[in-house]
XYZ file of C-alpha atoms in Angstrom:
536
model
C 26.398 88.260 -11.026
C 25.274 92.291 -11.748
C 22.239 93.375 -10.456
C 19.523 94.039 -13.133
C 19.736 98.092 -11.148
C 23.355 97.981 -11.929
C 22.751 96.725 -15.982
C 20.139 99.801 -16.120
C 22.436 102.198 -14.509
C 25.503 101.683 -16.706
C 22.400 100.818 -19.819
C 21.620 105.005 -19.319
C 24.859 105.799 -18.671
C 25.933 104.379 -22.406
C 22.748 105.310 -23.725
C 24.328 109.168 -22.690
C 27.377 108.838 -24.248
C 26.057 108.790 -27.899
C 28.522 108.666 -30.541
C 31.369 108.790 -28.216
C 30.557 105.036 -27.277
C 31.662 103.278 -30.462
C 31.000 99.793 -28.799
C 27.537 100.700 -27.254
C 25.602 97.353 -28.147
C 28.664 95.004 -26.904
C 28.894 97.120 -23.601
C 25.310 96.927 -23.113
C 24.951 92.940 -23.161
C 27.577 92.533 -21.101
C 25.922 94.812 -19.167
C 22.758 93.264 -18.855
C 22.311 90.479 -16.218
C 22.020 86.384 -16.888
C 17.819 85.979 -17.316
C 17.717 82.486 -15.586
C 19.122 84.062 -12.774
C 17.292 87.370 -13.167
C 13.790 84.778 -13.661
C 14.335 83.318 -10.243
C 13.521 86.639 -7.797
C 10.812 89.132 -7.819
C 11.202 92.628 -9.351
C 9.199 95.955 -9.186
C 7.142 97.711 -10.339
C 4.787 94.683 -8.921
C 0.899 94.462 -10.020
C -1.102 95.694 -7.064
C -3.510 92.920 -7.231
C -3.874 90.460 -4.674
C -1.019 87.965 -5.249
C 0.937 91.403 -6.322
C 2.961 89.588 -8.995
C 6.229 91.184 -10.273
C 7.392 92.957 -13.330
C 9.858 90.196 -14.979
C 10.678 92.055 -18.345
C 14.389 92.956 -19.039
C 15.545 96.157 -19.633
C 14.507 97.962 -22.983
C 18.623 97.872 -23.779
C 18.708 93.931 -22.795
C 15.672 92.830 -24.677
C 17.178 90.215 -27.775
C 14.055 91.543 -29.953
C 11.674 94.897 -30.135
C 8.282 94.710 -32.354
C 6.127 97.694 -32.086
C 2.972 95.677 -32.890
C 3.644 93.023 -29.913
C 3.884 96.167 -27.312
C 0.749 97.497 -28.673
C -0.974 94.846 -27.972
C 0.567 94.415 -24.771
C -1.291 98.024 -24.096
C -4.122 96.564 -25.541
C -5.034 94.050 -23.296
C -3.608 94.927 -20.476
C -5.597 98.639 -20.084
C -9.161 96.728 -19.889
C -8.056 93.115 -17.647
C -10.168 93.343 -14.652
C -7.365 91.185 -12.614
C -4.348 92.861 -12.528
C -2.592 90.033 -11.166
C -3.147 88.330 -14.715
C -2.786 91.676 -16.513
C 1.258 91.383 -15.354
C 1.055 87.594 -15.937
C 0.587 88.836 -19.344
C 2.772 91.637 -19.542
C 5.501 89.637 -18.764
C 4.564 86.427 -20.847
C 3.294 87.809 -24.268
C 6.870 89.318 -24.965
C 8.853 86.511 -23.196
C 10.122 85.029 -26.772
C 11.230 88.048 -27.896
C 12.539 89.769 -24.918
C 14.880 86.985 -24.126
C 15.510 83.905 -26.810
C 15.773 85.790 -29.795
C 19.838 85.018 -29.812
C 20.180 85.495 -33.533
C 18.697 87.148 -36.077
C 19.701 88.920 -39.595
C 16.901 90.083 -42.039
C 16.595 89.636 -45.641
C 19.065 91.749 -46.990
C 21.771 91.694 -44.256
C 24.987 90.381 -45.066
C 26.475 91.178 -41.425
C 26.337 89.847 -37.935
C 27.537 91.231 -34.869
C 29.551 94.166 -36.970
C 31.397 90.647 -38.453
C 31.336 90.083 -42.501
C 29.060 86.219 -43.049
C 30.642 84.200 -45.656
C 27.878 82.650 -47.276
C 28.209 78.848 -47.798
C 27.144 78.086 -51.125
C 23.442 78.296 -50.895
C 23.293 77.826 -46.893
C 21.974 80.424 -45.038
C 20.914 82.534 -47.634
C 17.980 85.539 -46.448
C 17.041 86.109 -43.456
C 17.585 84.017 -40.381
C 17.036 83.575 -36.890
C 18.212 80.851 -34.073
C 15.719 81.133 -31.104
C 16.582 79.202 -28.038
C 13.918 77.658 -25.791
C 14.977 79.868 -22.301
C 17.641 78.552 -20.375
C 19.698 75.965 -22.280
C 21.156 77.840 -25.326
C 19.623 75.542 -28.150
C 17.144 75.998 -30.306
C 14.200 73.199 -30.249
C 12.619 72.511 -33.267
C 8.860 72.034 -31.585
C 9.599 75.101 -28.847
C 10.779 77.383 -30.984
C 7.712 76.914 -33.702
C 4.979 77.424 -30.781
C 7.231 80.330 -29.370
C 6.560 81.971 -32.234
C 3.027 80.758 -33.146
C 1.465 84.117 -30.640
C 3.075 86.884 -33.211
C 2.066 85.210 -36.261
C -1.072 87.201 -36.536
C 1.056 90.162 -36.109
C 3.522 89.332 -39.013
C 1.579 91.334 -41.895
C 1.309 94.713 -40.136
C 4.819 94.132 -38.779
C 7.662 94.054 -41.020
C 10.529 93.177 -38.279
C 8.212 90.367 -36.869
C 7.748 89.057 -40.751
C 11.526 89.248 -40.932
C 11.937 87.385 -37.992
C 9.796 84.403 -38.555
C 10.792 84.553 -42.036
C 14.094 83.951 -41.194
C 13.176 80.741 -38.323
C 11.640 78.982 -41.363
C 14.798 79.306 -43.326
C 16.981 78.259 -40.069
C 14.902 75.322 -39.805
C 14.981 74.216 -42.740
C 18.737 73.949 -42.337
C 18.628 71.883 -39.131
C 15.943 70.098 -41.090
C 18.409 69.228 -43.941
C 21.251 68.647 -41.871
C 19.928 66.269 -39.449
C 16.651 65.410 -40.022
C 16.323 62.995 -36.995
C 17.475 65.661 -34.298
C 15.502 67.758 -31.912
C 17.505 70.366 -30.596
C 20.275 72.463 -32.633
C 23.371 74.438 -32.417
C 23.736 77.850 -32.932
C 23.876 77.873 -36.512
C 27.849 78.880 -37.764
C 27.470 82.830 -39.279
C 25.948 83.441 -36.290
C 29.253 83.539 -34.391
C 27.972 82.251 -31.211
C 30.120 79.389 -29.475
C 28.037 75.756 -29.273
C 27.658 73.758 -26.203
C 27.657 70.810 -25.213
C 24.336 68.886 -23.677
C 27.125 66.928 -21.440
C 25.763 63.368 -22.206
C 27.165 60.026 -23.324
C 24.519 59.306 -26.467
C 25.508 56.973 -29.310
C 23.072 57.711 -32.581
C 22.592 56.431 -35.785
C 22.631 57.978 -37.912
C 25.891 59.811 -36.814
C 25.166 63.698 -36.496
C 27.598 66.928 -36.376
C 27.522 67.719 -32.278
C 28.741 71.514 -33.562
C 25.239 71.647 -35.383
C 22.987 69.631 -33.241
C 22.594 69.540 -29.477
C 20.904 66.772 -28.726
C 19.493 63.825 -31.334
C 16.086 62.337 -30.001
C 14.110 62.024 -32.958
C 10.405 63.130 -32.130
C 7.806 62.883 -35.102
C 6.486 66.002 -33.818
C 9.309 68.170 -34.419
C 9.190 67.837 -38.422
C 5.749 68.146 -37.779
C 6.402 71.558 -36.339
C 8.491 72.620 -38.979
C 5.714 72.232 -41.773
C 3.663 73.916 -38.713
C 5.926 77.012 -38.849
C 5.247 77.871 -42.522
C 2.069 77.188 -42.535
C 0.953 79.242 -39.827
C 3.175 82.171 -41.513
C 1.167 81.625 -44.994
C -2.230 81.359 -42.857
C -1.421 84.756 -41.114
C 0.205 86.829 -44.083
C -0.744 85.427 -47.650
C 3.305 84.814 -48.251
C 4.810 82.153 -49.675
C 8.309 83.821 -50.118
C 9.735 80.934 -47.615
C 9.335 78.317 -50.322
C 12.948 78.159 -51.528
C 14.885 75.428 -53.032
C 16.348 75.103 -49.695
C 12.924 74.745 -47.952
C 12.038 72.344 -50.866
C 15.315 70.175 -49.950
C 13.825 70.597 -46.066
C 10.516 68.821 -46.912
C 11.909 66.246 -49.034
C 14.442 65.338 -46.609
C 11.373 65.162 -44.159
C 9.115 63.272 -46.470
C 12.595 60.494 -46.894
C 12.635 60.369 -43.275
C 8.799 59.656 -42.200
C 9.120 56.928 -45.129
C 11.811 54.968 -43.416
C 10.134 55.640 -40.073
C 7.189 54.382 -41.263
C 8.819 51.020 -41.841
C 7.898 47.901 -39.544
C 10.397 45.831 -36.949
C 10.276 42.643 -38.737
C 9.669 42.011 -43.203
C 6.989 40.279 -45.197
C 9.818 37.490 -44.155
C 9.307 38.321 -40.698
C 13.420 38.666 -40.359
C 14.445 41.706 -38.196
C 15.368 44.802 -40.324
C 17.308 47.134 -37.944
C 15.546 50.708 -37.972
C 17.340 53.598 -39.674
C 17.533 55.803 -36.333
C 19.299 54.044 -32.832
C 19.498 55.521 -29.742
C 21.864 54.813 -26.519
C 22.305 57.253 -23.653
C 24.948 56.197 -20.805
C 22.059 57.165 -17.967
C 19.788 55.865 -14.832
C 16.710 56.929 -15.882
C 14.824 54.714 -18.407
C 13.121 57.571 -20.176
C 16.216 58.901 -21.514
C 17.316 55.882 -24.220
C 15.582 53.706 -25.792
C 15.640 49.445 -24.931
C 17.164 46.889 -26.829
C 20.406 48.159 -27.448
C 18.899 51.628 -28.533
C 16.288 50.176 -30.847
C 13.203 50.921 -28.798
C 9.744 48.645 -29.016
C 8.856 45.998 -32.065
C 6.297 47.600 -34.382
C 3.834 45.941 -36.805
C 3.801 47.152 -40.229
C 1.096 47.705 -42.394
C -0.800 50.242 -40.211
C 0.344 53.388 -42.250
C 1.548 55.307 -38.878
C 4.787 56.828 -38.409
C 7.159 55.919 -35.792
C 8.776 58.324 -32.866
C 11.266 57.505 -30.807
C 10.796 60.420 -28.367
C 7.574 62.027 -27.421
C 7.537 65.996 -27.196
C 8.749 66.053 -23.852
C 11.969 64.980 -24.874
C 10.789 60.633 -23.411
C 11.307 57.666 -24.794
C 7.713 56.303 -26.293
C 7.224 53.007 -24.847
C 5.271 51.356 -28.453
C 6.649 53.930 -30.916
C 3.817 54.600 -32.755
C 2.857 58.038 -30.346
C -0.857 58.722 -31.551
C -0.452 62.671 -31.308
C 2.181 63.520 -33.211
C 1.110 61.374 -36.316
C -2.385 63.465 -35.505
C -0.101 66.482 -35.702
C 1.551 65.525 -38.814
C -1.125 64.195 -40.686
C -3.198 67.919 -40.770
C 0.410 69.734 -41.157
C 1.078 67.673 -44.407
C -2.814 68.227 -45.706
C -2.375 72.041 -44.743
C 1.512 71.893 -46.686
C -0.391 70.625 -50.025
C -2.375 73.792 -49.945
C 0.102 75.794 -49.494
C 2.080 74.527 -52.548
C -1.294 74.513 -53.957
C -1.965 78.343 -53.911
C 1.902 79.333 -54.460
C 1.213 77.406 -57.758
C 3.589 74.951 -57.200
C 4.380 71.372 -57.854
C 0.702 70.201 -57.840
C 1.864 66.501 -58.228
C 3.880 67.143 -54.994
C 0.822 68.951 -53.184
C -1.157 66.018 -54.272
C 1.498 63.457 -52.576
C 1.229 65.646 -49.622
C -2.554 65.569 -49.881
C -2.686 61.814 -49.895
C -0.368 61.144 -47.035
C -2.151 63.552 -44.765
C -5.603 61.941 -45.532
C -3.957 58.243 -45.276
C -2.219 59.218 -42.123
C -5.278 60.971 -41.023
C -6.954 57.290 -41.028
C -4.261 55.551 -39.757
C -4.646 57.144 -36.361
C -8.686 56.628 -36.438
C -8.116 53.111 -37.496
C -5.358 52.272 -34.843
C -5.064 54.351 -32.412
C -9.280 54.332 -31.251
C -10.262 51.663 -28.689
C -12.801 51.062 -26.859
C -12.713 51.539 -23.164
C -14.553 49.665 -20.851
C -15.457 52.579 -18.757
C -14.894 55.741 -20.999
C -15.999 54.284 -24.884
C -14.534 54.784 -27.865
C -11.430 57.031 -26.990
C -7.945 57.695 -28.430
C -4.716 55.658 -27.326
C -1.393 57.975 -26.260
C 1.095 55.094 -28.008
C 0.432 52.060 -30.127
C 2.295 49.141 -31.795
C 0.225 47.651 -33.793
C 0.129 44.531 -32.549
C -3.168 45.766 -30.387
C -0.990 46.605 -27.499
C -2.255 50.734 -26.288
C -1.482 52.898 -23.513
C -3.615 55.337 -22.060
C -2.601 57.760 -20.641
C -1.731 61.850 -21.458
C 1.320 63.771 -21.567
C 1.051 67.713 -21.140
C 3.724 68.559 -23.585
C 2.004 69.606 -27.258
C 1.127 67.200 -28.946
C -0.887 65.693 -26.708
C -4.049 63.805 -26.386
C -5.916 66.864 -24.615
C -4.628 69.394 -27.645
C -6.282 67.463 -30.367
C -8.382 70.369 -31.265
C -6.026 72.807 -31.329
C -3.837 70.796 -33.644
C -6.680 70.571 -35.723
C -7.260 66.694 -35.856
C -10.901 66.909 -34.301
C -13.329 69.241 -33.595
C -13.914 69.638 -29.715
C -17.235 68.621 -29.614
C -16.139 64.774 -31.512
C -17.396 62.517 -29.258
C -14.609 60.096 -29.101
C -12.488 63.131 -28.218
C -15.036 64.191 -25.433
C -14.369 60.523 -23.865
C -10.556 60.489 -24.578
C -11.105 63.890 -22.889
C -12.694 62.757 -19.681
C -10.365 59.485 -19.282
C -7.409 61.823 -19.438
C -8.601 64.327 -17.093
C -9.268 61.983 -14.317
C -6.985 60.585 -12.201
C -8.283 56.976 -12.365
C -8.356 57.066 -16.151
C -4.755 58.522 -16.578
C -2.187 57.847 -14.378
C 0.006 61.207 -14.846
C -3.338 63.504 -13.833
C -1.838 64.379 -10.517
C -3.588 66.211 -8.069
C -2.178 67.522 -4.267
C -3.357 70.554 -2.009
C -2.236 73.201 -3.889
C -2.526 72.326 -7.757
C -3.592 69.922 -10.224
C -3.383 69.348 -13.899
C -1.520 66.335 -16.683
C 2.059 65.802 -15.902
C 4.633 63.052 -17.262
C 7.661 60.823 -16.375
C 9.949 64.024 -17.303
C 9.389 65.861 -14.392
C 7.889 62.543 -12.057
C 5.015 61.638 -10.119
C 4.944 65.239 -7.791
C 4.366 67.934 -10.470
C 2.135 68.706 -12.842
C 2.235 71.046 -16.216
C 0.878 74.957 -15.665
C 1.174 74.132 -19.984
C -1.645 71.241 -19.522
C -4.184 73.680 -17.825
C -3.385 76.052 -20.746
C -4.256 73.505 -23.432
C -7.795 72.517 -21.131
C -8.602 76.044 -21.587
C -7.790 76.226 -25.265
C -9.968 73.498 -26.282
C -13.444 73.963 -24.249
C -16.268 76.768 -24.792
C -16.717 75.729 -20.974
C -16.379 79.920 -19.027
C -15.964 77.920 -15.792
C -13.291 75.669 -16.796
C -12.059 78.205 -18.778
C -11.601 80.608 -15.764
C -10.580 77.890 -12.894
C -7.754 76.966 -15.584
C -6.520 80.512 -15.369
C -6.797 81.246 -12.392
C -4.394 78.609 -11.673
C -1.961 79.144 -13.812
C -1.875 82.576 -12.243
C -1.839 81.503 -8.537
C 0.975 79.336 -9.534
C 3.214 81.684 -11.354
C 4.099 84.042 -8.254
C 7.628 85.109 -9.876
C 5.508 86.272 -12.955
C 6.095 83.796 -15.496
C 4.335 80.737 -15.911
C 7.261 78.000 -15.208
C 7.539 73.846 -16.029
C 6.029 72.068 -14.283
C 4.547 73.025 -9.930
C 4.594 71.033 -7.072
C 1.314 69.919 -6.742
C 1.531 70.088 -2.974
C 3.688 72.996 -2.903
C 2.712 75.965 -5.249
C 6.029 77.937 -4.321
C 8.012 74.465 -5.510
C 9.180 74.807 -9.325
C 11.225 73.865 -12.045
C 12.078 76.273 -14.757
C 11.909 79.874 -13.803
C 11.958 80.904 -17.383
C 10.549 78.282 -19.898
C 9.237 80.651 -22.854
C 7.121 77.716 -24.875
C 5.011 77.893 -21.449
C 4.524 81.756 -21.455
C 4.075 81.492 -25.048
C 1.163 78.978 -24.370
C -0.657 81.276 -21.711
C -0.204 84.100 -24.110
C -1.929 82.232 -26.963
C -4.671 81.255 -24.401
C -5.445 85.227 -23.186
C -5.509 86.682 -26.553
C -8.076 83.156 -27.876
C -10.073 84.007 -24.371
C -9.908 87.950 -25.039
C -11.705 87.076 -29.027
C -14.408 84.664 -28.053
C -14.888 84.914 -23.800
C -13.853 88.612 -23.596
C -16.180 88.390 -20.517
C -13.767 86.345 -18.368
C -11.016 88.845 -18.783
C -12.517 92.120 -19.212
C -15.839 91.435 -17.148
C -19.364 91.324 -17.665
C -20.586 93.004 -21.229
C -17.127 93.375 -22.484
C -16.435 93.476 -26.347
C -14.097 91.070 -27.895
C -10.545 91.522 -28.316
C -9.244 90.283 -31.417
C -6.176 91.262 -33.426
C -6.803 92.817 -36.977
């Protein structure tokens, strides 16, 4: 493996050659250094705070994507944090997406890639486009790469490459979207030239998918859910509705199809078993990874209007398929989709479908997934069936329980959120709040029953008004990111213990949680008195 010094020497040794390099861009990432392995070790120039945290950004000549507007705001912050420690926390995490997962991307009007003519195919992959992987496997997640992105969307207006960029993830989604619905994680996509891999399990899946477009078929609720997110958030942020194409049309009816069938229950009116339209078998050891009864998962009960997932965000098999916050998730992306068709002037019998299913779904999950608890109240199951059988318990991966709020399904102060919050944030109430010597927070069954999520503390911070909480949740995340990202999932009896040195959905939460902090607590960050921060 190069040295990163080595990929900067020959970097300004190209950059020197000018127009007598005719290959300068291929040289140059061949030059640069694997990131995974670059991720693991520290690197100058380091913070000067107390935990003295390195500098973890690539090269300027490595970097898969620049925006102007993203290192201005980098600039921003940084110059007035009071803890410099976080300040290169920050530094490093803000750009994290687009320094290193951007592995694909043409704009608009480009009919080239990689110096390479794209033969369109027929009205595939028409505009711009752009495959962003989630760190270190080379695939793009539909749910990562949506809340990867979700930090620049308020830059998007002022900056035209950024609007290019997420313009073009819409359109790429869509096409995994249309392709293969039911899958969560996707090939590169083929004009972009860049060899697929493969995930190196034994999975048989119904329906039957293309392994050289998908690379790995769990279908999770919340992924479609993050593809209406994706749009929406771009309209929200610039006024544009120039993603609406027949292909993105196609996308959401495809989706709609889909959460219909997956909305159906185990057994008819008849009660005769009706197999499911989606099966699942992986050849594996670990229950989490396939789903029982010969890859049908759970019985459900019909008529309770939910929709069923067979994998929660984390990439886990629900246990009773009816996962409480992803339909949460889905029922405010579908209300927020009928306004958006709305104000394009669209199909306003379509936006009032949308409308309808949002608001149904929206009381499917108060009217099924809220129990009472005999020591919390009224509070909100993780997974349902029902038949009245509930779990409780909390996941850290988004959607979750804890992120409610910033999904939009509740205010924070809702009182049966409040209680769903406490259950979920103790130990006795929820089994995967793990606590040790050196760190705390909501885990899951991914990881096991020794680390917890840096990603959970992030979410605790986003949805509480609470400065101590606030602050104690930082402050963690920082003592526990000494390489200078923010990783998986910590050893919560061994802060130095890890898994993931570069997971950009992570840094991409922490980001999102500094610049919310910086608007509305700018006191935590920039110290007593400070003004607020807030992008404009």
């Amino acid at each position: 493996m190069r040295s990163w010094s080595l990929a900067i020497t020959l970097a300004a040794g190209l950059s020197a050659r000018g127009a007598a390099g005719r290959d300068e861009p291929s040289i140059l990432r061949r030059a640069c250094p694997d990131y995974t392995s670059y991720a693991s070790t520290a690197h100058a120039p380091y913070s000067g705070g107390p935990l003295n945290l390195p500098y973890q950004r690539p090269a300027a000549e490595c970097r898969t994507f620049v925006s102007n507007a993203v290192e201005q705001v980098i600039d921003d912050v940084t110059s007035r944090m009071v803890d410099k420690d976080m300040a290169q926390l920050f530094r490093n995490a803000f750009p994290n997406t687009l320094d290193t997962t951007i592995r694909w991307h043409v704009n608009s009007t480009s009919t080239t890639s990689s110096s390479r003519k794209i033969k369109r195919d027929g009205a595939q992959w028409q505009g711009a486009q752009t495959f962003v992987v989630t760190g270190d496997i080379n695939a793009e997640w539909l749910r990562d790469s949506t809340n990867q992105l979700t930090g620049y969307q308020t830059l998007a207006k002022k900056d035209p490459a950024l609007y290019n960029l997420i313009l073009g993830a819409i359109h790429t989604q869509a096409e995994f979207v249309i392709q293969s619905p039911y899958c969560n994680a996707f090939q590169p996509p083929p004009p972009s030239g860049i060899q697929a891999t493969n995930n190196g399990q034994q999975d048989t899946v119904h329906p039957a998918y293309e392994p050289s477009v998908v690379y790995e078929c769990k279908y999770e609720l919340d992924s479609l859910a993050n593809f209406l997110a994706l749009g929406n958030e771009f309209y929200e942020n610039t006024g544009s509705t120039e993603f609406l194409t027949s292909r993105w049309y196609l996308a959401l009816d495809t989706l709609l199809n889909t959460t219909d069938a997956q909305s159906q229950p185990t057994f008819n009116s008849n009660l005769q078993y009706v197999q499911n339209q989606y099966t699942f078998q992986r050849q594996t050891t670990l229950g989490t990874e396939t789903l029982n009864l010969a890859g049908i998962g759970n019985p459900l009960n019909g008529g309770t209007g939910l929709i069923r997932s067979a994998f929660r965000p984390s990439d886990d098999a629900t246990i009773l398929g009816f996962f409480i916050p992803a339909n949460a998730m889905m029922s405010v992306q579908l209300k927020k989709t009928a306004d958006l068709i709305r104000a394009a002037g669209g199909d306003q019998t379509l936006a009032s479908n949308l409308q309808t299913r949002g608001e149904n779904l929206e009381q499917a999950v108060r009217q099924h997934g809220i129990f009472n608890h005999e020591q919390y109240g009224e509070v909100y199951a993780f997974e349902v069936d029902g038949y009245g059988s509930r779990i409780f318990m909390d996941d850290a991966n988004i959607p979750s329980l804890l992120a409610l709020p910033y999904l939009g399904f509740v205010d924070k102060s809702d009182q049966v959120y409040q209680n769903t919050r406490k259950m979920i944030l103790d130990p006795n109430g929820n089994p995967y709040y793990l606590t040790g010597t050196d760190f705390h927070g909501i885990g899951g069954p991914h990881i096991g029953l020794e680390n917890a999520w840096p990603m959970s503390l992030l979410v605790q911070a986003l949805t509480t008004d609470n400065v101590t909480e606030i602050t104690n949740s930082l402050n963690l995340v920082r003592n526990s990111s000494l390489l200078g990202l923010v990783h998986e999932s910590i050893d919560v009896n061994n802060i130095q213990s890890y898994t993931r040195p570069w997971f950009a959905w992570a840094n991409s939460v922490f980001s999102q949680t500094i610049l919310k902090v910086a608007a509305e607590q700018p006191e935590v960050l920039f110290g007593a008195g400070a003004e607020p921060y807030v992008i404009s």
